[in-house]
Amino acid sequence: MDRTYRKNDLVTVTIEDIGTDGEGIGKVDGFTLFVKDAVVGDVAQVRITKAKKQYAYARLEKLLTVSPFRTEPKCPCHRQCGGCQIQALDYKKQLEYKQNKVRNHLIRIGGFEPELIDRVMEPILGMEEPYRYRNKAQYPVGTHRDGRVVTGFYAGRTHNIISNTECYLGVEENREILEILLAHMEEYHIPAYDEETGRGQVRHILIRKGFFTGEIMVCVVLNGKYGEKEYISHQAQLLAKLALIKGMTSVSASINTEKTNVIMGKEIHTLWGSPTIHDVIHVRDMKQTGYPCTGQQLDFAISPLSFYQVNPIQTEKLYSLALEYAGLTGRETVWDLYCGIGTISLFLASGAGQVCGVEIVPQAIEDAKENARRNGIHNARFFVGKAEEVLPAFYEGKQEEVSVSDGNGSEDLRHPDVIVVDPPRKGCDGVCLDTILRMQPSRIVYVSCDSATLARDLRILCDGGYEVKRVRAVDQFAHTVHVETVCLLSNRKSKPDTHVKLSLSMDDYYRIKEEGKNNQ
Ligand code: SAH
């Protein structure tokens, strides 16, 4: 290295790569620079903000040559806002970046051979329209220096609110709803919550829209007992205004008095309309293979506290893939771990003998049971608890359960055909992975929202006797660095896995299902 660099130095650099947080990466004299807001292909003058021995963080000062991959971002706040890290990068290039990110994690963290990954990895499924795709937004509420109540998004890695009611990732209705709520707070002098002091009333505003049904939910997170404080005393006027918005179906308050980063409180009070909204998801046959659980649509009830995929259009692709990878023939016993409101479970149920879903949030499990009833599905059961506790309890016979589809249910549940997991970003708990390995399913379908933890967990499963058969990324989160991945693993000890090639006609499928029923 020829020289070292210090804070505030100005450096000219060519950006050659994109980092895991979306930052541009370039090298000068063997010294690596991580430059926020720089796009791969840019030549830029940058100012060093933090210097280490061999690398430094820097800020974009001046673009000298504009990258051909730069595009005009729609949102004027995209640089300050922590939500979109790569909005200035051309969408095609974003997809390429995400495909590489998953590949690199599998190779570097998972220790898989590049040749294997290149053989099993299919091209990323991108979005047709990369804006206005989110069905859910959670806006923090705070007080501006000038005393106004504001809402918007946190600046990257901080809790400073960037005032913005027009996010182009969310639905158009968000703006009107936020403006009604802010005006109401101004009019009645309702204070925003202050994270430092723990005082004030309104913490967050959650808005969700069912894309298919058009139903809208608003949930205001309050720092106080429902009914006691000023917020509620003028509720009738507020509700009347919200009710006029097309699609408004549910308005509720969530009470969160904890000094925590967790947004929602556990207590929910419906103030107007219904406690849930509904939405419909369709899954399609991705490859016209004639798999049984394709071409269906199901209807889901969603509560304020329940997880529901945020990008409904891409979710249809994600679920279709997960079902295709599960390779069901109508007879299988399937576990769906981290099942949320039972979305994947219920699609699986239509093509399997029986399905058991496990989820930690009790309200989501209530929704899952209601969703099974609504859709007339009788071969799915749901359990509240941690996957790493419920699964071992079944395996070790501590949970007394009888199968819904046949007499030897408990044995089927101990050794299922397929296990689907869809954990949060931190991935699966070690006990959960260990129990999966002891259960020895023929196939594991891993749906992941963090390819680093996916790679770590796949390594454990592969060391335990599984092999990676298929991997495909799905872009659920355009303009952010996040990417969803679906992965199929098969048990090396199982009989040769024929399901990938198996092509059942719909007639075959119904025949097998009927036989299954008659054997009960
Ligand atoms: N498969 C669902 C939900 C996926 S999100 C869907 O597609 O909609 C991950 C879910 O895991 C969330 O619902 C979360 O509440 C749940 N969860 C988090 N930790 C868990 C754990 N240890 N055991 C079971 N569920 C958990």
Coordinates of C-alpha atoms in Angstrom, one line a residue, residues 11-15 35-46 59-68 70-72 79 88:
V11 CA -10.3 10.8 -3.0
T12 CA -11.2 10.0 -6.6
V13 CA -12.3 6.4 -7.1
T14 CA -13.9 4.1 -9.6
I15 CA -16.8 2.1 -8.2
V35 CA -19.1 4.7 -0.5
K36 CA -22.7 5.4 0.4
D37 CA -24.9 6.4 -2.6
A38 CA -22.2 5.5 -5.2
V39 CA -23.4 3.2 -8.0
V40 CA -21.2 0.5 -9.6
G41 CA -19.7 2.1 -12.7
D42 CA -19.5 5.6 -11.2
V43 CA -16.2 7.5 -11.2
A44 CA -16.5 9.9 -8.2
Q45 CA -14.9 12.2 -5.9
V46 CA -15.6 11.0 -2.4
R59 CA -19.5 9.9 1.2
L60 CA -20.2 10.8 -2.4
E61 CA -19.1 14.4 -3.1
K62 CA -19.1 14.7 -6.8
L63 CA -19.8 12.4 -9.8
L64 CA -17.0 12.7 -12.3
T65 CA -18.3 10.0 -14.7
V66 CA -21.9 8.9 -14.3
S67 CA -22.4 5.1 -14.3
P68 CA -24.5 3.6 -17.2
R70 CA -27.5 4.9 -12.7
T71 CA -31.1 5.8 -13.0
E72 CA -33.2 8.7 -11.8
R79 CA -30.5 9.2 -0.1
A88 CA -30.4 4.9 -8.0

